[in-house]
Coordinates of C-alpha atoms in Angstrom, one line a residue:
M9 CA 2.8 21.4 28.7
R10 CA 2.3 18.0 27.1
S11 CA 4.1 16.2 30.0
K12 CA 1.7 17.8 32.5
M13 CA -1.4 16.8 30.5
M14 CA -0.1 13.2 30.2
G15 CA 1.0 12.9 33.8
C16 CA 4.4 11.7 32.4
R17 CA 7.9 13.0 31.7
E18 CA 9.2 12.7 28.2
E19 CA 12.9 12.6 27.2
H20 CA 13.4 13.0 23.5
Q21 CA 15.8 14.3 20.9
S22 CA 15.4 17.7 19.4
T23 CA 15.5 16.4 15.9
H24 CA 12.7 14.9 13.8
G25 CA 14.4 11.5 13.9
S26 CA 17.4 9.4 13.2
V27 CA 18.0 6.9 10.4
L28 CA 20.6 5.2 12.5
G29 CA 21.5 5.5 16.2
G30 CA 20.3 8.0 18.7
K31 CA 18.5 7.5 22.1
P32 CA 14.9 6.4 21.8
N33 CA 12.1 8.6 23.0
H34 CA 11.3 7.7 26.6
C35 CA 8.3 8.4 28.8
V36 CA 7.6 7.9 32.5
I37 CA 3.9 7.6 33.2
Y38 CA 2.7 8.7 36.6
P39 CA -0.7 7.2 37.3
P40 CA -3.5 8.6 39.5
K41 CA -3.3 7.7 43.2
S42 CA -4.3 4.1 43.9
S43 CA -7.1 3.1 46.3
I44 CA -4.7 0.6 47.9
V45 CA -1.3 1.6 49.3
A46 CA 1.4 -0.8 48.1
E47 CA 5.1 -0.9 48.6
E48 CA 6.3 -2.7 45.5
L49 CA 5.6 -5.5 43.0
E50 CA 8.0 -8.4 43.5
R51 CA 8.6 -11.7 41.6
R52 CA 9.1 -15.1 43.0
N53 CA 9.9 -17.6 40.3
N54 CA 6.7 -17.5 38.1
D55 CA 4.6 -15.7 40.7
W56 CA 4.2 -11.9 41.2
F57 CA 3.0 -10.4 44.5
V58 CA 2.1 -6.9 45.6
R59 CA 3.7 -6.1 49.0
T60 CA 0.9 -4.5 51.0
K61 CA -0.8 -4.9 54.3
V62 CA -4.0 -6.1 52.7
A63 CA -4.2 -9.8 51.6
S64 CA -4.7 -10.4 47.9
D65 CA -8.1 -11.6 46.8
L66 CA -7.6 -11.8 43.0
M67 CA -5.3 -14.1 41.0
V68 CA -4.7 -13.2 37.4
Q69 CA -2.9 -15.8 35.2
V70 CA -1.2 -14.5 32.1
G71 CA 0.7 -17.2 30.2
D72 CA 2.9 -19.2 32.6
F73 CA 2.8 -16.4 35.3
S74 CA 0.4 -15.8 38.1
F75 CA -0.2 -12.3 39.6
Y76 CA -1.7 -12.2 43.2
L77 CA -3.6 -8.9 43.3
H78 CA -6.5 -7.0 44.8
K79 CA -9.9 -6.6 43.1
L80 CA -10.3 -3.0 44.3
A81 CA -7.1 -1.8 42.7
M82 CA -7.7 -3.6 39.4
V83 CA -11.4 -3.3 38.7
S84 CA -11.4 0.4 39.5
K85 CA -9.4 1.0 36.3
S86 CA -10.4 -1.9 34.0
G87 CA -13.9 -2.3 32.7
Y88 CA -13.1 -5.7 31.3
L89 CA -11.7 -7.1 34.6
N90 CA -14.7 -5.5 36.4
R91 CA -17.1 -7.5 34.2
L92 CA -15.1 -10.8 34.7
V93 CA -15.0 -10.4 38.4
F94 CA -18.7 -9.6 38.6
A95 CA -19.5 -12.7 36.4
K96 CA -17.2 -15.0 38.5
R97 CA -18.8 -13.8 41.8
S98 CA -22.3 -14.4 40.3
E99 CA -21.2 -17.9 39.7
G100 CA -20.1 -18.4 43.3
H101 CA -16.4 -18.2 42.8
G102 CA -14.2 -16.7 45.5
Q103 CA -16.9 -16.8 48.2
N104 CA -15.1 -19.1 50.6
G105 CA -12.2 -16.8 51.2
G106 CA -10.0 -18.0 48.4
N107 CA -8.6 -15.8 45.6
L108 CA -10.8 -15.3 42.6
K109 CA -9.0 -16.6 39.5
I110 CA -9.0 -15.0 36.1
V111 CA -7.1 -16.2 33.1
L112 CA -6.1 -13.7 30.4
D113 CA -4.8 -15.9 27.5
D114 CA -5.3 -13.3 24.8
L115 CA -3.8 -10.2 26.5
P116 CA -1.8 -8.2 23.9
G117 CA 1.8 -8.0 25.0
G118 CA 1.6 -10.9 27.4
T119 CA 3.3 -11.0 30.8
N120 CA 5.7 -8.0 30.4
T121 CA 2.8 -5.7 29.4
F122 CA 0.6 -6.9 32.2
E123 CA 3.4 -6.2 34.7
S124 CA 3.3 -2.5 33.5
I125 CA -0.5 -2.5 33.9
V126 CA -0.3 -3.8 37.4
N127 CA 2.2 -1.1 38.3
F128 CA -0.1 1.5 36.9
C129 CA -3.1 0.2 38.8
Y130 CA -1.2 0.3 42.1
G131 CA 0.1 3.8 41.5
F132 CA 3.7 3.0 40.6
K133 CA 5.4 4.9 37.8
V134 CA 5.6 3.1 34.4
D135 CA 8.5 3.4 32.0
V136 CA 7.6 3.2 28.4
T137 CA 9.6 3.5 25.1
A138 CA 8.8 3.4 21.4
T139 CA 9.3 -0.4 21.6
T140 CA 6.8 -1.0 24.5
I141 CA 4.2 1.7 23.9
A142 CA 2.1 -0.1 21.2
P143 CA 1.6 -3.4 23.2
L144 CA 0.8 -1.3 26.3
Y145 CA -1.7 0.8 24.4
C146 CA -3.3 -2.4 22.9
A147 CA -3.5 -4.0 26.3
A148 CA -5.1 -0.9 27.8
N149 CA -7.8 -1.0 25.2
F150 CA -8.2 -4.8 25.7
L151 CA -8.8 -4.2 29.4
E152 CA -11.0 -1.2 28.7
M153 CA -9.0 1.2 30.8
S154 CA -10.7 4.4 29.7
D155 CA -11.3 7.8 31.3
D156 CA -14.9 6.8 31.8
L157 CA -13.8 4.6 34.7
H158 CA -11.0 6.8 36.0
Q159 CA -9.8 10.2 34.9
G160 CA -6.3 10.0 33.5
N161 CA -6.6 6.3 32.9
L162 CA -4.0 4.3 30.9
I163 CA -5.6 4.5 27.4
S164 CA -5.4 8.3 27.3
K165 CA -1.9 8.4 28.7
T166 CA -0.5 5.8 26.3
E167 CA -2.3 7.3 23.4
A168 CA -0.6 10.7 23.9
F169 CA 2.9 9.3 24.0
L170 CA 2.2 6.9 21.1
S171 CA 1.2 9.7 18.8
F172 CA 4.3 11.6 19.9
A173 CA 6.6 8.6 19.3
I174 CA 5.2 7.9 15.8
F175 CA 5.4 11.4 14.4
S176 CA 8.5 12.8 16.2
S177 CA 11.2 10.3 15.2
W178 CA 11.8 8.4 12.0
K179 CA 13.6 5.5 13.8
D180 CA 11.0 5.4 16.6
T181 CA 8.2 5.1 14.0
F182 CA 9.8 1.9 12.9
K183 CA 10.3 0.7 16.4
V184 CA 6.6 1.2 17.1
L185 CA 5.6 -0.5 13.9
K186 CA 7.9 -3.5 14.5
S187 CA 6.4 -3.9 18.0
C188 CA 3.0 -4.1 16.4
E189 CA 3.9 -7.5 15.0
S190 CA 3.4 -9.2 18.3
V191 CA 0.0 -7.5 18.9
S192 CA -1.8 -8.1 15.7
P193 CA -4.7 -7.7 14.9
W194 CA -5.2 -5.2 17.8
S195 CA -2.6 -2.8 16.4
K196 CA -4.4 -2.8 13.0
D197 CA -7.9 -2.4 14.5
L198 CA -6.6 0.5 16.7
L199 CA -5.1 2.1 13.6
I200 CA -1.5 2.1 15.0
V201 CA -0.2 0.4 11.8
K202 CA -2.0 3.0 9.6
Q203 CA -0.6 5.9 11.7
C204 CA 2.9 4.5 11.4
S205 CA 2.5 3.9 7.7
D206 CA 1.2 7.5 7.1
A207 CA 4.1 8.9 9.1
I208 CA 6.7 6.9 7.1
A209 CA 5.0 7.9 3.8
W210 CA 5.0 11.6 4.8
K211 CA 8.7 11.6 5.8
A212 CA 9.7 9.5 2.7
S213 CA 7.9 11.9 0.4
T214 CA 9.6 14.9 2.0
D215 CA 13.0 16.2 1.0
P216 CA 15.4 14.4 3.3
K217 CA 17.4 17.6 3.7
A218 CA 14.5 18.9 5.8
F219 CA 15.6 16.5 8.5
T220 CA 18.6 17.6 10.6
L221 CA 20.1 14.1 10.6
G222 CA 23.9 14.7 10.4
Q223 CA 26.5 12.0 10.7
N224 CA 27.4 11.3 14.3
S225 CA 30.6 10.0 15.9
N226 CA 29.6 6.4 15.2
G227 CA 29.6 7.0 11.4
N228 CA 25.8 7.1 11.1
L229 CA 24.2 8.2 7.9
N230 CA 24.3 11.9 6.9
I231 CA 20.9 12.3 5.3
G232 CA 22.1 15.5 3.5
E233 CA 24.3 13.3 1.4
S234 CA 21.7 10.6 0.6
S235 CA 19.6 10.1 -2.5
D236 CA 15.9 9.6 -3.0
T237 CA 16.3 6.0 -1.8
W238 CA 17.5 6.9 1.7
W239 CA 14.4 5.3 3.2
F240 CA 14.6 2.0 1.5
Q241 CA 16.8 0.2 4.0
D242 CA 14.5 0.9 7.0
V243 CA 11.3 0.1 5.0
S244 CA 12.8 -3.2 3.9
T245 CA 12.9 -4.4 7.5
L246 CA 9.1 -4.5 7.7
R247 CA 7.0 -7.6 7.6
I248 CA 5.0 -8.1 4.4
D249 CA 1.6 -7.0 5.8
H250 CA 3.1 -3.8 7.3
F251 CA 5.2 -3.3 4.1
I252 CA 2.0 -3.4 2.0
Q253 CA 0.4 -0.7 4.3
V254 CA 3.5 1.5 3.9
I255 CA 3.6 1.2 0.1
E256 CA -0.1 2.0 -0.1
S257 CA 0.5 5.2 2.0
I258 CA 3.5 6.1 -0.1
K259 CA 1.5 5.8 -3.3
R260 CA -1.2 8.1 -1.9
K261 CA 1.5 10.7 -1.1
G262 CA 2.4 10.8 -4.8
V263 CA 5.9 9.4 -4.5
K264 CA 7.3 8.7 -8.0
P265 CA 6.3 5.2 -9.3
E266 CA 9.9 4.5 -10.2
L267 CA 10.9 4.9 -6.5
V268 CA 8.0 2.8 -5.4
G269 CA 9.0 0.0 -7.8
S270 CA 12.6 0.2 -6.7
C271 CA 11.6 0.0 -3.0
I272 CA 9.6 -3.2 -3.7
A273 CA 12.6 -4.7 -5.5
H274 CA 14.8 -3.7 -2.6
W275 CA 12.4 -5.4 -0.1
T276 CA 12.2 -8.5 -2.2
A277 CA 16.0 -8.8 -2.5
K278 CA 16.3 -8.6 1.3
W279 CA 13.6 -11.2 2.2
F280 CA 14.2 -13.6 -0.6
S281 CA 17.9 -14.5 -0.5
S282 CA 19.9 -16.3 -3.2
T283 CA 19.6 -19.8 -1.6
T284 CA 16.8 -19.6 1.0
F285 CA 13.9 -17.4 2.0
V286 CA 13.9 -15.4 5.2
F287 CA 10.5 -17.0 5.8
D288 CA 12.2 -20.4 6.2
D289 CA 11.7 -21.2 9.9
P290 CA 12.1 -24.7 11.3
T291 CA 9.6 -24.0 14.0
I292 CA 6.8 -23.4 11.4
P293 CA 5.3 -26.4 9.5
K294 CA 6.5 -26.6 6.0
H295 CA 3.0 -26.2 4.4
L296 CA 2.4 -23.0 6.3
T297 CA 5.8 -21.6 5.3
E298 CA 5.1 -22.3 1.7
K299 CA 1.6 -20.7 2.0
L300 CA 3.2 -17.6 3.5
Q301 CA 5.7 -17.4 0.7
R302 CA 3.0 -17.8 -2.0
I303 CA 0.8 -15.1 -0.4
T304 CA 3.8 -12.8 -0.1
I305 CA 4.8 -13.2 -3.8
E306 CA 1.2 -12.6 -4.9
S307 CA 1.0 -9.5 -2.7
L308 CA 4.2 -8.2 -4.2
I309 CA 2.9 -8.7 -7.8
N310 CA -0.4 -7.0 -6.9
M311 CA 1.2 -4.0 -5.3
L312 CA 3.5 -3.2 -8.3
P313 CA 2.9 0.3 -9.7
V314 CA 1.1 0.1 -13.1
E315 CA 2.9 3.0 -14.7
K316 CA 5.2 2.3 -17.7
N317 CA 8.9 1.8 -16.8
S318 CA 8.2 2.0 -13.1
V319 CA 9.7 -1.5 -12.5
S320 CA 12.7 -3.0 -14.2
C321 CA 12.3 -6.0 -16.6
N322 CA 14.9 -7.9 -14.6
F323 CA 13.0 -7.6 -11.3
L324 CA 9.7 -8.7 -13.0
L325 CA 11.5 -11.8 -14.4
Y326 CA 12.7 -12.5 -10.9
L327 CA 9.1 -12.3 -9.6
V328 CA 8.1 -14.8 -12.4
K329 CA 10.8 -17.1 -11.2
L330 CA 9.6 -16.9 -7.6
G331 CA 6.0 -17.2 -8.7
L332 CA 6.7 -20.4 -10.6
K333 CA 8.6 -21.8 -7.7
M334 CA 5.8 -21.2 -5.3
Q335 CA 3.0 -22.0 -7.7
V336 CA 1.2 -18.6 -7.4
N337 CA -2.1 -17.9 -9.1
F338 CA -2.0 -18.7 -12.8
E339 CA -3.8 -15.7 -14.0
L340 CA -1.6 -13.4 -12.0
L341 CA 1.5 -15.0 -13.4
S342 CA 0.2 -14.8 -17.0
K343 CA -0.5 -11.1 -16.4
L344 CA 3.0 -10.5 -15.2
E345 CA 4.5 -12.4 -18.2
T346 CA 2.4 -10.3 -20.6
R347 CA 3.7 -7.1 -18.9
I348 CA 7.3 -8.2 -19.4
A349 CA 6.6 -9.1 -23.0
S350 CA 5.4 -5.6 -23.7
M351 CA 8.7 -4.3 -22.3
L352 CA 11.0 -6.4 -24.4
E353 CA 11.5 -3.9 -27.2
Q354 CA 13.1 -1.5 -24.6
C355 CA 15.3 -4.1 -22.9
C356 CA 18.9 -5.1 -23.4
A357 CA 20.2 -8.6 -23.2
Q358 CA 21.6 -8.2 -19.6
D359 CA 18.1 -7.4 -18.4
L360 CA 17.1 -11.0 -19.1
L361 CA 19.7 -12.6 -16.9
V362 CA 18.1 -14.0 -13.7
K363 CA 20.4 -16.3 -11.8
N364 CA 19.8 -19.9 -10.7
Y365 CA 21.6 -21.3 -7.6
G366 CA 21.3 -25.0 -7.9
D367 CA 24.5 -27.0 -8.6
K368 CA 23.0 -28.7 -11.6
D369 CA 21.0 -25.8 -12.9
T370 CA 22.1 -23.4 -15.6
T371 CA 23.8 -20.2 -14.4
Y372 CA 20.8 -18.2 -15.6
D373 CA 17.1 -19.2 -15.7
V374 CA 16.4 -19.7 -19.4
G375 CA 12.9 -21.2 -18.9
I376 CA 11.3 -17.9 -17.7
V377 CA 12.8 -16.1 -20.8
I378 CA 11.3 -18.7 -23.1
R379 CA 7.9 -18.2 -21.4
V380 CA 8.1 -14.4 -21.9
V381 CA 9.2 -14.7 -25.5
N382 CA 6.3 -17.0 -26.3
A383 CA 4.0 -14.4 -24.6
Y384 CA 5.6 -11.7 -26.8
V385 CA 5.0 -13.7 -30.0
L386 CA 1.3 -13.8 -29.2
L387 CA 1.2 -10.1 -28.6
A388 CA 3.3 -9.1 -31.6
M389 CA 1.5 -10.9 -34.4
K390 CA 0.5 -7.5 -35.9
N391 CA 3.7 -5.7 -35.1
S392 CA 5.9 -4.3 -37.9
R393 CA 9.0 -6.3 -39.0
A394 CA 11.2 -3.5 -37.6
R395 CA 9.8 -4.0 -34.1
L396 CA 10.1 -7.8 -34.4
C397 CA 13.8 -7.4 -35.5
I398 CA 14.5 -5.4 -32.3
V399 CA 13.4 -8.4 -30.2
G400 CA 15.2 -10.7 -32.6
R401 CA 18.5 -8.9 -31.9
L402 CA 17.7 -8.9 -28.2
I403 CA 17.2 -12.7 -28.1
D404 CA 20.3 -13.4 -30.2
G405 CA 22.3 -11.2 -27.8
Y406 CA 20.9 -13.1 -24.9
L407 CA 21.8 -16.4 -26.6
T408 CA 25.5 -15.3 -26.8
L409 CA 25.5 -14.6 -23.1
I410 CA 24.2 -18.1 -22.1
A411 CA 25.6 -20.3 -24.9
R412 CA 28.8 -21.2 -23.0
D413 CA 26.8 -22.7 -20.1
I414 CA 27.6 -26.5 -20.0
N415 CA 24.4 -27.2 -18.2
L416 CA 22.2 -25.5 -20.8
K417 CA 20.1 -28.2 -22.4
L418 CA 19.8 -28.5 -26.2
I419 CA 16.0 -28.4 -26.1
D420 CA 16.1 -25.1 -24.1
F421 CA 18.6 -23.5 -26.5
K422 CA 16.7 -24.7 -29.5
L423 CA 13.3 -23.5 -28.1
L424 CA 14.7 -20.0 -27.6
V425 CA 16.3 -20.0 -31.1
D426 CA 13.0 -21.1 -32.7
A427 CA 10.7 -19.1 -30.5
L428 CA 10.6 -16.0 -32.8
P429 CA 9.1 -16.1 -36.4
T430 CA 11.5 -16.2 -39.3
N431 CA 11.0 -12.6 -40.2
A432 CA 12.2 -11.4 -36.8
R433 CA 15.9 -11.6 -38.0
S434 CA 17.4 -9.5 -40.7
C435 CA 21.0 -10.7 -39.9
D436 CA 22.1 -14.0 -38.5
N437 CA 25.6 -13.0 -37.4
N438 CA 24.8 -13.0 -33.7
L439 CA 22.8 -16.1 -34.0
Y440 CA 25.7 -17.9 -35.7
R441 CA 28.1 -16.6 -33.0
A442 CA 25.7 -18.0 -30.3
I443 CA 25.4 -21.3 -32.1
D444 CA 29.1 -21.7 -32.6
M445 CA 29.7 -20.9 -28.9
Y446 CA 27.1 -23.5 -27.9
L447 CA 28.6 -26.2 -30.1
K448 CA 32.0 -25.4 -28.7
A449 CA 30.8 -25.8 -25.1
H450 CA 28.9 -29.0 -26.0
P451 CA 31.3 -31.1 -28.1
S452 CA 29.5 -34.4 -27.4
L453 CA 26.4 -33.4 -29.5
M454 CA 25.5 -35.8 -32.3
E455 CA 25.5 -34.8 -35.9
E456 CA 21.7 -34.7 -36.1
E457 CA 21.5 -32.6 -32.9
R458 CA 24.0 -30.0 -34.3
A459 CA 22.1 -29.9 -37.5
S460 CA 18.8 -29.2 -35.6
V461 CA 20.5 -26.2 -33.8
C462 CA 21.7 -24.7 -37.1
K463 CA 18.4 -25.1 -38.9
A464 CA 17.3 -21.5 -38.1
M465 CA 20.5 -20.0 -39.5
E466 CA 20.4 -19.0 -43.2
Y467 CA 23.2 -18.3 -45.6
H468 CA 21.9 -15.2 -47.2
R469 CA 21.4 -13.5 -43.7
L470 CA 25.1 -13.9 -42.9
S471 CA 27.8 -11.3 -43.6
E472 CA 30.7 -12.2 -46.0
D473 CA 33.1 -12.7 -43.0
A474 CA 30.6 -14.9 -41.2
R475 CA 30.1 -17.1 -44.3
Q476 CA 33.8 -17.6 -44.8
H477 CA 34.2 -18.5 -41.1
A478 CA 31.2 -20.9 -41.3
M479 CA 32.7 -22.8 -44.3
R480 CA 35.9 -23.4 -42.3
N481 CA 34.2 -24.3 -39.1
S482 CA 34.7 -27.9 -38.2
R483 CA 32.1 -27.7 -35.4
L484 CA 29.2 -27.1 -37.8
P485 CA 27.4 -30.2 -39.2
L486 CA 28.6 -31.5 -42.6
K487 CA 25.3 -30.8 -44.2
I488 CA 25.4 -27.1 -43.3
V489 CA 29.0 -26.7 -44.4
T490 CA 28.4 -28.4 -47.7
E491 CA 25.3 -26.3 -48.4
F492 CA 27.2 -23.1 -47.6
M493 CA 30.1 -24.1 -49.9
L494 CA 27.7 -25.0 -52.8
L495 CA 25.9 -21.7 -52.4
E496 CA 29.2 -19.9 -52.3
Q497 CA 30.2 -21.6 -55.6
V498 CA 26.9 -20.6 -57.2
K499 CA 27.5 -17.1 -56.1
M500 CA 31.1 -17.1 -57.6
A501 CA 29.8 -18.6 -60.9
R502 CA 27.2 -15.9 -61.2
S503 CA 29.8 -13.3 -60.4
I504 CA 32.2 -14.7 -63.2
S505 CA 29.4 -14.8 -65.7
A506 CA 28.4 -11.2 -64.9
T507 CA 32.0 -10.1 -65.3
K508 CA 32.3 -11.7 -68.8
S509 CA 29.0 -10.3 -70.0
N510 CA 26.5 -8.0 -68.5
I511 CA 23.8 -9.9 -70.5
N512 CA 22.5 -13.2 -69.2
P513 CA 23.0 -16.1 -71.7
R514 CA 19.4 -16.9 -71.6
T515 CA 18.6 -13.4 -72.4
T516 CA 21.1 -13.5 -75.3
T517 CA 19.5 -16.6 -76.7
Q518 CA 16.0 -15.2 -76.4
T519 CA 17.1 -12.0 -78.1
I520 CA 18.7 -14.0 -81.0
M521 CA 15.6 -16.1 -81.4
K522 CA 13.4 -13.1 -81.5
M523 CA 15.6 -11.4 -84.1
N524 CA 15.7 -14.6 -86.2
N525 CA 12.0 -15.1 -86.0
K526 CA 11.5 -11.5 -87.1
K527 CA 13.8 -12.0 -90.1
C528 CA 12.1 -15.3 -91.0
L529 CA 8.7 -13.6 -91.0
E530 CA 10.0 -10.7 -93.0
K531 CA 11.8 -12.8 -95.6
G532 CA 9.3 -15.7 -95.5
F533 CA 11.8 -18.5 -95.2
I534 CA 13.6 -20.7 -92.5
A535 CA 16.5 -19.2 -90.5
P536 CA 20.0 -19.8 -92.0
Q537 CA 22.0 -22.8 -90.9
K538 CA 24.6 -20.6 -89.3
E539 CA 22.1 -19.0 -86.9
I540 CA 20.6 -22.3 -85.9
M541 CA 24.1 -23.6 -85.0
L542 CA 24.7 -20.5 -82.8
I543 CA 21.5 -21.2 -80.8
R544 CA 22.5 -24.8 -80.2
K545 CA 26.0 -23.7 -79.0
E546 CA 24.4 -21.5 -76.4
V547 CA 22.3 -24.3 -75.1
E548 CA 25.3 -26.6 -74.9
N549 CA 27.2 -24.0 -72.9
M550 CA 24.4 -23.8 -70.4
K551 CA 24.3 -27.6 -70.0
M552 CA 28.1 -27.7 -69.4
Q553 CA 27.9 -25.1 -66.7
L554 CA 25.2 -27.1 -64.9
N555 CA 27.3 -30.2 -65.1
Q556 CA 30.3 -28.4 -63.7
L557 CA 28.3 -27.2 -60.8
Q558 CA 27.1 -30.7 -60.0
M559 CA 30.7 -32.1 -60.2
C560 CA 31.8 -29.3 -57.9
K561 CA 29.2 -30.2 -55.3
L562 CA 30.2 -33.9 -55.3
K563 CA 33.9 -32.9 -54.9
L564 CA 33.1 -30.6 -52.0
Q565 CA 31.2 -33.3 -50.2
K566 CA 34.1 -35.8 -50.6
Q567 CA 36.6 -33.2 -49.3
V568 CA 34.5 -32.4 -46.3
Q569 CA 34.0 -36.1 -45.5
R570 CA 37.8 -36.8 -45.7
S571 CA 38.5 -33.8 -43.4
C572 CA 36.0 -35.1 -40.9
I573 CA 37.6 -38.7 -41.0
K574 CA 41.1 -37.2 -40.4

């Protein structure tokens, strides 16, 4: 029925579409009878001629090709050509027997499409597929080939097959959309891009099992075995402007934000490779390429779903990296960094790993993590200590993953160590482990540089095993080792004193003095000589202990110095 209405024959698959493979939908358009009888359209180099008994009186130039045609055949079906011919004749062109010349520089689809239009105007059948239908439809509208001029004109015939191709087959929908790239902005103004985007969104939001897309003999995808992401691969082939349209349509269809976010990440991974961008094209001026890349990244950031946990922290960090590289809008980048900062408490250390690819760069981009942590500190000023400690453990874990990188600069490592406030760490074991790994990977650091790295590490926040390891660690600066040894001796001295007596000597002396004073007041005379001597002895004991500690400190410093010299 539809074929009769269109005046064309359609050959198509019985299925809704194919993710991979399959014959494309095909249509043969049979035009109305032409007013000029022609045998065929033939090409001679860059010239096209219509073989007919009537001499041509119209020459249409499209690009580098010239078509020698007849006004009657062309203007009877094209309102645009009709006006041009009338205007040219009013100006006196073509009145001396020569061909009237018309130049069509802006015709959508160019020479190939105009060849099909000429065939249609002369009554020859026109073969169209999903790849050629959009340019032909745009060109028909450009030339104003409506039914007002001739019943069954090209606009109505192409429009019918276009709708069929878009909604009948998944793969053909993408072929139509890809062909729209060469006929922008006509394809956008004629809503072809919107129709394709809506069709893709409808199919993507539908259970894929509804499509009878089994695996064929070539090993094509069996949609019944696919997951919710079965449509990612095809959508990732789209150009950025068409991709934006598709994502907007998918959002309107109510697809889960997590799937939308994953699709955007999939597209980004395909178009922005590890070393170069797909946009890199030697034929395009560098400044235009960079502008396209910047606009693309800004568009990706703007289209991100706003729902919580809809996009991974790692992908957002990658967008920050791309944004910094291409110098995107500052406010947009700050907003993105703030979003990542609000996610840090739910992240793991591996989420922060974003690779670099330069020979002299660090393996992972540390700079973007520093930026995000600084943004977190601004946000988390009123956060509880427990929440701060979660991020503290995250950063210490991240430091252990990057510490062995020989290209990691001291200033970057130190900036990350010092980025969080002091109360963000309840235990320094992971921090000590990261520092030790960094010092081992960078043996050429000066004593002062090693000391500056260790400054954030505190003795009382290390476990007993970590303290013992630190005091035997030759990589740590002398000052830190000496300090830890002294603190360990003080701890041991206190432990010994506590073992001998559960009462502090000072407390004992104070108690004795209070008792003696009470007796003196009661009896009305000075304390006996024996009790005074006891008080003096306690004071002397305290002085001796202090002297021993001082001597111990000096001996430890000398021992450490000798071991370093050896």
